[in-house]
XYZ file of N, CA, C and O in Angstrom:
780
model
N 96.284 71.355 77.201
C 96.682 72.242 78.271
C 96.049 71.782 79.576
O 94.952 71.238 79.572
N 96.682 72.108 80.640
C 96.116 71.791 81.955
C 94.806 72.517 82.145
O 94.649 73.651 81.829
N 93.833 71.820 82.659
C 92.548 72.439 82.950
C 91.557 72.377 81.804
O 90.367 72.612 81.995
N 92.019 72.074 80.579
C 91.067 72.002 79.466
C 90.644 70.558 79.256
O 91.485 69.682 79.287
N 89.337 70.367 79.119
C 88.834 69.004 78.929
C 88.159 68.946 77.572
O 87.364 69.814 77.232
N 88.437 67.895 76.847
C 87.829 67.674 75.543
C 86.758 66.646 75.632
O 86.838 65.714 76.423
N 85.744 66.827 74.807
C 84.648 65.814 74.758
C 85.174 64.529 74.198
O 86.150 64.508 73.421
N 84.550 63.381 74.530
C 84.981 62.116 73.965
C 84.945 62.097 72.424
O 85.829 61.541 71.790
N 83.956 62.774 71.852
C 83.851 62.849 70.385
C 85.075 63.560 69.809
O 85.643 63.119 68.815
N 85.505 64.674 70.456
C 86.642 65.413 69.986
C 87.920 64.572 70.067
O 88.741 64.563 69.145
N 88.054 63.851 71.161
C 89.239 63.029 71.379
C 89.294 61.908 70.318
O 90.352 61.665 69.728
N 88.173 61.290 70.038
C 88.108 60.230 69.045
C 88.422 60.773 67.648
O 89.193 60.183 66.903
N 87.875 61.945 67.331
C 88.121 62.548 66.023
C 89.620 62.929 65.865
O 90.200 62.697 64.806
N 90.227 63.500 66.898
C 91.641 63.826 66.850
C 92.498 62.586 66.684
O 93.484 62.576 65.939
N 92.137 61.529 67.407
C 92.893 60.267 67.302
C 92.732 59.661 65.874
O 93.724 59.211 65.314
N 91.541 59.690 65.356
C 91.313 59.185 64.003
C 92.115 59.938 62.988
O 92.753 59.383 62.059
N 92.141 61.292 63.139
C 92.944 62.109 62.228
C 94.430 61.763 62.327
O 95.129 61.630 61.323
N 94.951 61.633 63.558
C 96.373 61.317 63.744
C 96.759 60.027 63.046
O 97.780 59.965 62.365
N 95.929 59.014 63.188
C 96.217 57.719 62.535
C 96.071 57.809 61.025
O 96.890 57.239 60.292
N 95.057 58.517 60.565
C 94.858 58.655 59.123
C 96.030 59.388 58.489
O 96.596 58.948 57.477
N 96.402 60.512 59.095
C 97.518 61.303 58.539
C 98.832 60.522 58.569
O 99.582 60.530 57.580
N 99.106 59.820 59.657
C 100.320 59.007 59.767
C 100.327 57.864 58.763
O 101.363 57.533 58.185
N 99.166 57.297 58.511
C 99.058 56.158 57.580
C 99.187 56.570 56.120
O 99.726 55.843 55.326
N 98.701 57.759 55.770
C 98.660 58.190 54.370
C 99.692 59.267 54.029
O 99.955 59.473 52.824
N 100.249 59.905 55.032
C 101.131 61.034 54.791
C 102.414 60.729 54.065
O 102.996 61.608 53.435
N 102.862 59.529 54.126
C 104.126 59.135 53.520
C 103.984 58.764 52.022
O 104.988 58.722 51.311
N 102.754 58.500 51.586
C 102.560 57.955 50.233
C 103.038 58.957 49.149
O 102.568 60.086 49.133
N 103.949 58.530 48.277
C 104.523 59.440 47.305
C 103.671 59.548 46.055
O 102.726 58.805 45.830
N 104.045 60.522 45.230
C 103.501 60.664 43.883
C 102.035 61.044 43.797
O 101.408 61.469 44.772
N 101.531 60.961 42.567
C 100.146 61.342 42.315
C 99.161 60.420 43.036
O 98.110 60.898 43.488
N 99.526 59.170 43.178
C 98.633 58.249 43.862
C 98.429 58.715 45.315
O 97.305 58.771 45.797
N 99.508 59.043 45.981
C 99.415 59.538 47.361
C 98.562 60.800 47.463
O 97.729 60.958 48.359
N 98.730 61.729 46.508
C 97.967 62.971 46.520
C 96.471 62.711 46.341
O 95.636 63.322 47.015
N 96.155 61.768 45.432
C 94.734 61.446 45.199
C 94.125 60.780 46.423
O 93.025 61.131 46.860
N 94.868 59.842 46.990
C 94.346 59.119 48.190
C 94.149 60.100 49.339
O 93.111 60.065 50.004
N 95.104 60.998 49.578
C 94.950 62.000 50.627
C 93.758 62.929 50.362
O 92.996 63.212 51.271
N 93.603 63.354 49.137
C 92.468 64.244 48.799
C 91.155 63.603 49.196
O 90.300 64.256 49.785
N 90.983 62.352 48.874
C 89.737 61.664 49.205
C 89.573 61.374 50.652
O 88.531 61.561 51.247
N 90.662 60.881 51.289
C 90.568 60.506 52.728
C 90.485 61.713 53.659
O 89.846 61.658 54.685
N 91.094 62.840 53.307
C 91.113 64.007 54.164
C 89.835 64.821 54.084
O 89.508 65.610 54.942
N 89.070 64.635 53.012
C 87.867 65.449 52.764
C 86.912 65.537 53.946
O 86.450 66.646 54.246
N 86.609 64.460 54.682
C 85.662 64.598 55.794
C 86.183 65.446 56.963
O 85.429 65.873 57.795
N 87.508 65.646 56.999
C 88.125 66.369 58.119
C 88.350 67.833 57.833
O 88.604 68.625 58.733
N 88.356 68.227 56.545
C 88.699 69.595 56.123
C 87.538 70.241 55.401
O 86.990 69.616 54.501
N 87.236 71.469 55.745
C 86.158 72.218 55.003
C 86.775 72.749 53.735
O 87.488 73.752 53.727
N 86.527 72.038 52.638
C 87.059 72.424 51.348
C 85.942 72.536 50.340
O 85.055 71.668 50.298
N 86.001 73.551 49.494
C 84.983 73.673 48.472
C 85.512 73.226 47.113
O 84.813 73.341 46.120
N 86.716 72.778 47.054
C 87.255 72.385 45.772
C 88.447 71.468 45.937
O 88.673 70.834 46.970
N 89.238 71.419 44.921
C 90.416 70.570 44.793
C 91.473 70.974 45.821
O 91.875 72.125 45.893
N 91.917 70.037 46.652
C 92.988 70.261 47.617
C 94.055 69.218 47.359
O 93.822 68.018 47.469
N 95.263 69.668 47.044
C 96.376 68.811 46.729
C 97.401 68.877 47.882
O 98.021 69.912 48.065
N 97.530 67.782 48.619
C 98.463 67.754 49.754
C 99.592 66.776 49.463
O 99.350 65.571 49.291
N 100.802 67.296 49.397
C 101.987 66.455 49.100
C 102.370 65.644 50.351
O 101.879 65.878 51.464
N 103.282 64.698 50.148
C 103.692 63.799 51.221
C 104.419 64.522 52.326
O 105.000 65.594 52.135
N 104.341 63.925 53.513
C 105.020 64.398 54.762
C 104.530 65.763 55.191
O 105.294 66.490 55.827
N 103.330 66.118 54.861
C 102.747 67.371 55.299
C 101.878 67.093 56.540
O 101.146 66.103 56.572
N 101.973 67.990 57.535
C 101.205 67.808 58.782
C 100.223 68.923 58.918
O 100.570 70.095 58.868
N 98.957 68.547 59.087
C 97.856 69.502 59.313
C 97.333 69.264 60.726
O 96.665 68.279 60.990
N 97.650 70.201 61.626
C 97.168 70.080 63.006
C 95.841 70.802 63.130
O 95.668 71.906 62.684
N 94.843 70.138 63.756
C 93.475 70.639 63.914
C 92.848 70.942 62.543
O 92.436 72.060 62.280
N 92.775 69.944 61.650
C 92.274 70.201 60.299
C 90.812 70.656 60.297
O 90.390 71.299 59.326
N 90.068 70.445 61.369
C 88.672 70.913 61.420
C 88.586 72.435 61.448
O 87.551 73.009 61.157
N 89.697 73.103 61.734
C 89.762 74.577 61.761
C 90.338 75.160 60.484
O 90.619 76.368 60.387
N 90.517 74.316 59.446
C 91.068 74.735 58.156
C 89.932 74.868 57.156
O 89.124 73.967 56.994
N 89.857 76.029 56.482
C 88.885 76.287 55.414
C 89.679 76.531 54.138
O 90.547 77.419 54.110
N 89.404 75.781 53.088
C 90.212 75.805 51.884
C 89.324 76.073 50.668
O 88.256 75.452 50.522
N 89.777 76.957 49.776
C 89.082 77.234 48.537
C 89.396 76.213 47.465
O 89.855 75.129 47.725
N 89.220 76.619 46.230
C 89.441 75.758 45.082
C 90.893 75.861 44.599
O 91.504 76.901 44.650
N 91.421 74.717 44.132
C 92.738 74.736 43.485
C 93.887 75.063 44.420
O 94.808 75.775 44.009
N 93.893 74.546 45.604
C 94.946 74.803 46.593
C 95.910 73.639 46.629
O 95.488 72.475 46.672
N 97.201 73.931 46.601
C 98.230 72.893 46.726
C 99.159 73.208 47.881
O 99.525 74.352 48.100
N 99.486 72.169 48.618
C 100.388 72.281 49.785
C 101.589 71.365 49.572
O 101.391 70.156 49.396
N 102.764 71.942 49.521
C 103.978 71.206 49.234
C 104.439 70.290 50.340
O 104.021 70.413 51.508
N 105.332 69.392 49.970
C 105.805 68.348 50.884
C 106.508 68.933 52.091
O 107.150 69.947 52.035
N 106.268 68.272 53.252
C 106.960 68.647 54.459
C 106.452 69.906 55.117
O 107.094 70.427 56.022
N 105.321 70.415 54.693
C 104.771 71.645 55.303
C 104.082 71.338 56.604
O 103.603 70.197 56.812
N 103.995 72.325 57.501
C 103.358 72.169 58.831
C 102.342 73.289 58.954
O 102.720 74.465 59.031
N 101.052 72.939 58.971
C 99.981 73.915 59.133
C 99.289 73.673 60.486
O 98.654 72.643 60.649
N 99.487 74.599 61.425
C 98.855 74.519 62.708
C 97.577 75.343 62.656
O 97.646 76.578 62.643
N 96.429 74.690 62.493
C 95.182 75.381 62.142
C 94.272 75.676 63.288
O 93.186 76.246 63.123
N 94.622 75.332 64.528
C 93.736 75.412 65.688
C 93.173 76.774 65.953
O 92.052 76.932 66.443
N 93.884 77.865 65.572
C 93.411 79.222 65.773
C 92.550 79.695 64.601
O 92.006 80.811 64.650
N 92.416 78.895 63.576
C 91.660 79.227 62.381
C 92.554 79.590 61.227
O 93.368 80.500 61.304
N 92.454 78.845 60.140
C 93.239 79.098 58.935
C 92.302 79.057 57.743
O 91.610 78.058 57.491
N 92.248 80.165 56.986
C 91.394 80.272 55.820
C 92.321 80.504 54.604
O 93.094 81.445 54.607
N 92.214 79.614 53.614
C 93.013 79.699 52.400
C 92.053 79.847 51.228
O 91.163 79.033 51.059
N 92.274 80.907 50.429
C 91.397 81.185 49.278
C 91.648 80.293 48.116
O 92.329 79.223 48.207
N 91.150 80.659 46.948
C 91.274 79.900 45.713
C 92.650 80.054 45.079
O 93.257 81.144 45.205
N 93.106 79.018 44.390
C 94.321 79.060 43.581
C 95.562 79.494 44.353
O 96.349 80.320 43.843
N 95.750 78.965 45.547
C 96.901 79.286 46.369
C 97.927 78.165 46.243
O 97.580 76.991 46.334
N 99.177 78.569 46.001
C 100.292 77.616 45.916
C 101.169 77.769 47.161
O 101.676 78.853 47.420
N 101.261 76.693 47.922
C 102.110 76.662 49.118
C 103.226 75.677 48.831
O 102.958 74.482 48.663
N 104.448 76.162 48.773
C 105.600 75.306 48.420
C 105.952 74.400 49.577
O 105.289 74.377 50.625
N 107.063 73.674 49.436
C 107.466 72.717 50.476
C 108.093 73.404 51.671
O 108.576 74.513 51.580
N 108.022 72.700 52.809
C 108.617 73.113 54.075
C 108.102 74.455 54.583
O 108.813 75.205 55.271
N 106.846 74.789 54.301
C 106.212 75.989 54.795
C 105.589 75.721 56.158
O 105.020 74.645 56.368
N 105.675 76.681 57.096
C 105.043 76.567 58.394
C 104.060 77.723 58.542
O 104.413 78.867 58.328
N 102.840 77.373 58.904
C 101.808 78.383 59.207
C 101.333 78.145 60.601
O 100.890 77.035 60.934
N 101.416 79.180 61.453
C 101.087 79.071 62.876
C 99.882 79.925 63.187
O 99.887 81.136 62.828
N 98.841 79.403 63.793
C 97.649 80.183 64.116
C 97.415 80.325 65.627
O 96.340 80.805 66.040
N 98.341 79.891 66.405
C 98.223 80.072 67.869
C 99.592 80.056 68.486
O 100.607 79.844 67.783
N 99.660 80.327 69.780
C 100.952 80.329 70.456
C 100.753 80.327 71.936
O 99.626 80.321 72.469
N 101.826 80.368 72.682
C 101.799 80.314 74.138
C 101.679 81.715 74.728
O 102.368 82.623 74.307
N 100.859 81.846 75.724
C 100.755 83.080 76.474
C 101.970 83.164 77.412
O 102.332 82.146 78.034
N 102.562 84.319 77.555
C 103.773 84.447 78.382
C 103.820 85.774 79.171
O 104.881 86.184 79.655
N 102.677 86.401 79.342
C 102.627 87.743 79.962
C 103.008 87.789 81.440
O 103.628 88.726 81.900
N 102.669 86.748 82.191
C 102.877 86.761 83.645
C 104.187 86.051 83.987
O 104.296 84.827 83.884
N 105.185 86.804 84.372
C 106.505 86.220 84.655
C 106.532 85.415 85.965
O 107.495 84.716 86.243
N 105.447 85.485 86.758
C 105.391 84.733 87.996
C 104.773 83.331 87.805
O 104.741 82.520 88.725
N 104.295 83.063 86.585
C 103.687 81.761 86.270
C 104.472 81.134 85.113
O 104.731 81.828 84.103
N 104.836 79.878 85.221
C 105.524 79.241 84.116
C 104.703 79.356 82.811
O 103.473 79.215 82.827
N 105.373 79.618 81.730
C 104.678 79.793 80.448
C 103.811 78.600 80.073
O 102.715 78.777 79.553
N 104.275 77.408 80.406
C 103.523 76.223 80.042
C 102.135 76.174 80.734
O 101.244 75.515 80.284
N 101.971 76.917 81.823
C 100.721 76.958 82.557
C 99.847 78.155 82.221
O 98.776 78.335 82.815
N 100.308 79.051 81.341
C 99.533 80.252 81.039
C 98.540 80.089 79.870
O 97.779 80.963 79.592
N 98.577 78.949 79.233
C 97.591 78.698 78.179
C 98.050 79.081 76.794
O 99.203 79.438 76.577
N 97.114 79.007 75.892
C 97.358 79.224 74.468
C 96.449 80.363 73.990
O 95.341 80.503 74.413
N 96.979 81.195 73.069
C 96.142 82.177 72.399
C 95.932 81.757 70.960
O 96.762 81.059 70.379
N 94.811 82.144 70.395
C 94.459 81.852 69.028
C 94.372 83.147 68.216
O 93.746 84.115 68.673
N 94.972 83.155 67.036
C 94.861 84.254 66.115
C 94.809 83.694 64.705
O 95.808 83.125 64.256
N 93.674 83.838 64.035
C 93.553 83.202 62.699
C 94.488 83.815 61.667
O 94.912 84.967 61.787
N 94.792 83.024 60.678
C 95.548 83.471 59.489
C 94.641 83.387 58.283
O 93.921 82.420 58.127
N 94.676 84.438 57.466
C 93.871 84.479 56.230
C 94.819 84.640 55.053
O 95.612 85.573 55.018
N 94.645 83.724 54.086
C 95.435 83.782 52.852
C 94.419 83.935 51.735
O 93.627 83.031 51.482
N 94.450 85.096 51.072
C 93.458 85.385 50.038
C 93.789 84.668 48.733
O 94.803 83.941 48.653
N 92.983 84.827 47.700
C 93.119 84.129 46.446
C 94.431 84.448 45.716
O 94.995 85.527 45.875
N 94.880 83.495 44.894
C 95.975 83.677 43.982
C 97.280 84.108 44.676
O 97.956 85.042 44.241
N 97.639 83.435 45.760
C 98.869 83.729 46.511
C 99.870 82.614 46.258
O 99.499 81.450 46.187
N 101.121 82.980 46.163
C 102.212 82.038 46.013
C 103.132 82.186 47.213
O 103.692 83.243 47.455
N 103.260 81.103 47.984
C 104.089 81.075 49.192
C 105.302 80.211 48.913
O 105.146 79.003 48.674
N 106.488 80.793 48.906
C 107.723 80.096 48.537
C 108.201 79.086 49.573
O 107.735 79.026 50.718
N 109.214 78.340 49.184
C 109.813 77.312 50.017
C 110.323 77.902 51.369
O 110.936 78.920 51.411
N 110.011 77.160 52.435
C 110.557 77.483 53.739
C 110.021 78.753 54.415
O 110.566 79.217 55.376
N 108.899 79.247 53.907
C 108.292 80.443 54.500
C 107.691 80.098 55.851
O 107.171 79.010 56.058
N 107.732 81.057 56.796
C 107.084 80.937 58.111
C 106.054 82.060 58.203
O 106.383 83.247 58.042
N 104.826 81.713 58.443
C 103.727 82.676 58.587
C 103.219 82.593 60.008
O 102.781 81.566 60.486
N 103.297 83.744 60.720
C 102.965 83.768 62.121
C 101.479 84.074 62.347
O 100.789 84.582 61.469
N 100.988 83.806 63.535
C 99.584 83.956 63.896
C 99.095 85.378 63.679
O 99.832 86.335 63.943
N 97.834 85.497 63.230
C 97.180 86.797 63.113
C 97.455 87.536 61.838
O 97.075 88.707 61.734
N 98.068 86.930 60.835
C 98.460 87.599 59.622
C 97.389 87.392 58.528
O 96.763 86.363 58.444
N 97.238 88.429 57.680
C 96.399 88.343 56.465
C 97.330 88.600 55.258
O 98.038 89.613 55.220
N 97.318 87.681 54.332
C 98.100 87.837 53.089
C 97.130 88.175 51.974
O 96.222 87.407 51.661
N 97.306 89.349 51.353
C 96.386 89.875 50.387
C 96.410 89.142 49.059
O 97.422 88.479 48.702
N 95.390 89.302 48.272
C 95.206 88.667 47.000
C 96.391 88.936 46.088
O 96.898 90.057 46.013
N 96.848 87.897 45.403
C 97.891 88.018 44.384
C 99.304 88.257 44.914
O 100.210 88.504 44.139
N 99.488 88.142 46.232
C 100.811 88.384 46.810
C 101.723 87.205 46.575
O 101.300 86.063 46.389
N 103.017 87.496 46.595
C 104.064 86.467 46.554
C 104.905 86.610 47.814
O 105.295 87.715 48.144
N 105.157 85.467 48.485
C 106.052 85.484 49.656
C 107.290 84.704 49.247
O 107.219 83.502 48.958
N 108.438 85.378 49.213
C 109.692 84.783 48.737
C 110.191 83.708 49.701
O 109.927 83.733 50.905
N 110.932 82.772 49.148
C 111.465 81.650 49.939
C 112.200 82.134 51.160
O 112.960 83.108 51.111
N 111.952 81.452 52.306
C 112.656 81.741 53.546
C 112.170 82.925 54.327
O 112.666 83.173 55.394
N 111.128 83.618 53.831
C 110.625 84.813 54.529
C 109.918 84.384 55.803
O 109.357 83.287 55.913
N 109.893 85.294 56.781
C 109.119 85.158 57.981
C 108.089 86.263 58.031
O 108.452 87.434 58.160
N 106.825 85.907 57.877
C 105.734 86.892 57.764
C 105.162 87.138 59.164
O 104.567 86.235 59.769
N 105.348 88.366 59.677
C 104.876 88.694 61.043
C 103.791 89.747 61.056
O 103.245 90.059 62.095
N 103.489 90.315 59.868
C 102.395 91.326 59.784
C 101.698 91.162 58.450
O 102.190 90.463 57.540
N 100.578 91.852 58.298
C 99.745 91.700 57.075
C 100.534 92.091 55.843
O 101.433 92.911 55.854
N 100.179 91.407 54.714
C 100.831 91.574 53.432
C 99.791 92.205 52.484
O 98.669 91.692 52.329
N 100.184 93.292 51.841
C 99.306 93.996 50.905
C 99.081 93.144 49.636
O 99.976 92.418 49.205
N 97.911 93.289 49.000
C 97.654 92.579 47.758
C 98.690 92.918 46.660
O 99.209 94.055 46.640
N 98.997 91.967 45.844
C 99.857 92.127 44.640
C 101.263 92.634 44.997
O 101.891 93.294 44.167
N 101.731 92.363 46.175
C 103.139 92.725 46.524
C 103.977 91.472 46.574
O 103.473 90.375 46.795
N 105.258 91.643 46.374
C 106.264 90.595 46.509
C 106.998 90.912 47.812
O 107.513 91.996 47.987
N 107.027 89.913 48.695
C 107.557 90.126 50.059
C 108.675 89.116 50.354
O 108.539 87.956 49.990
N 109.708 89.618 51.024
C 110.791 88.705 51.354
C 111.514 89.246 52.582
O 111.372 90.376 52.997
N 112.356 88.368 53.152
C 113.186 88.777 54.281
C 112.657 88.338 55.638
O 111.622 87.703 55.732
N 113.438 88.660 56.661
C 113.137 88.322 58.036
C 113.270 89.575 58.888
O 114.388 90.053 59.086
N 112.185 90.158 59.337
C 110.817 89.859 59.003
C 110.508 90.302 57.594
O 111.172 91.166 57.027
N 109.479 89.687 56.992
C 109.145 89.965 55.599
C 108.683 91.426 55.424
O 108.036 91.990 56.296
N 109.091 91.981 54.300
C 108.647 93.339 53.937
C 108.487 93.379 52.428
O 109.019 92.490 51.721
N 107.770 94.320 51.886
C 107.561 94.444 50.462
C 108.873 94.738 49.755
O 109.600 95.660 50.126
N 109.223 93.929 48.753
C 110.424 94.117 47.948
C 110.084 94.332 46.490
O 110.990 94.512 45.688
N 108.797 94.274 46.167
C 108.383 94.466 44.801
C 106.849 94.580 44.732
O 106.172 94.359 45.732
N 106.365 94.860 43.526
C 104.896 95.001 43.332
C 104.546 94.298 42.024
O 105.277 94.352 41.045
N 103.409 93.635 42.018
C 102.844 93.044 40.808
C 101.738 93.963 40.326
O 101.022 94.553 41.129
N 101.630 94.054 39.020
C 100.571 94.866 38.421
C 99.535 93.949 37.852
O 99.843 93.083 37.004
N 98.248 94.033 38.272
C 97.231 93.186 37.663
C 97.210 93.364 36.131
O 97.317 94.478 35.642
N 97.169 92.228 35.454
C 97.200 92.262 33.990
C 98.603 92.297 33.424
O 98.779 92.304 32.220
N 99.642 92.321 34.272
C 101.042 92.365 33.830
C 101.333 91.114 33.010
O 100.903 90.024 33.328
N 102.092 91.279 31.910
C 102.496 90.124 31.130
C 104.011 90.086 31.078
O 104.695 91.030 31.435
N 104.536 88.960 30.630
C 105.985 88.808 30.529
C 106.540 88.007 31.672
O 105.814 87.355 32.412
N 107.864 88.061 31.806
C 108.550 87.240 32.829
C 108.224 87.773 34.209
O 107.988 88.969 34.413
N 108.200 86.881 35.199
C 107.958 87.341 36.574
C 109.060 88.252 37.069
O 110.156 88.240 36.540
N 108.772 89.004 38.103
C 109.760 89.919 38.664
C 110.972 89.163 39.115
O 110.882 88.047 39.606
N 112.167 89.770 38.975
C 113.400 89.099 39.358
C 113.402 88.654 40.813
O 113.889 87.585 41.136
N 112.840 89.466 41.704
C 112.813 89.099 43.143
C 112.069 87.807 43.356
O 112.460 86.951 44.142
N 110.930 87.650 42.690
C 110.138 86.440 42.832
C 110.774 85.264 42.186
O 110.830 84.159 42.715
N 111.331 85.479 40.990
C 111.930 84.380 40.232
C 113.136 83.800 41.011
O 113.323 82.597 41.054
N 113.934 84.631 41.633
C 115.107 84.129 42.330
C 114.821 83.682 43.751
O 115.582 82.939 44.331
N 113.685 84.086 44.303
C 113.442 83.826 45.758
C 112.381 82.765 46.012
O 112.426 82.092 47.012
N 111.375 82.642 45.166
C 110.298 81.705 45.409
C 110.643 80.370 44.706
O 111.550 80.288 43.919
N 109.902 79.356 45.028
C 110.149 78.048 44.494
C 108.941 77.558 43.698
O 107.841 77.651 44.192
N 109.174 77.012 42.540
C 108.061 76.494 41.756
C 107.718 75.082 42.159
O 106.697 74.557 41.699
N 108.503 74.429 42.957
C 108.242 73.029 43.321
C 107.324 72.995 44.546
O 107.754 73.026 45.654
N 106.014 72.947 44.277
C 105.069 72.908 45.415
C 104.289 71.630 45.469
O 104.323 70.808 44.697
C-alpha cells in the first residue's frame, strides 16, 4: 500500500517465500506434499503435520498458525496477513479461499485503493471439515466439529458441531458428539472428501 514501508528483512523473506512457493507448489503427488511440508516449515508456525496439496497459495505464511493433522487441498488460496489460526485435525478441500483482510472503502471522497487495508483474523477450531470451493470471509470463527458444505460463503461465525451451507452460509444441520453411522445427508451430498 502507498505509504507503508517494509523492512529489508521483511522484503527478503517475502521474496524468498514467493520463489519457494512458485518452485515447489506445482509438484504433484505424495512427493510434492512431503517436499512442501519440509520446505514450508520455517515459514509457518505449525505444531504438527501440515499437508499442502499442489497449486495452493499461502499469502503471508508468517501469520498462519496451524495445529496437528491439517490438510489443505489443491488450488486453495489462504490470505493469512490478518491472522489465520487453524486447529487440529482440520480438512480443507480443494479450491477453498480464506480471506483475513480487505480494502477499506468508508470514505467516498478518496479512491478505495488509497484507503488502506483492514485486518480481521479467522479462527478455525479443531475437527472442522471445509468442503470444496468454500469462501471464508475475514473476521469469522468456525466452531469445533463444524462442517462447511461445498460452495458455501461464510460471512459470520459458525457454531460448533453444525453443518452449514449456502450463500451466505447458514446452519442446515447439526452433528451430535458421539454420533455413529452414516454422515448427515446434507454433508454427504454437499462436502467433498477429496482434500
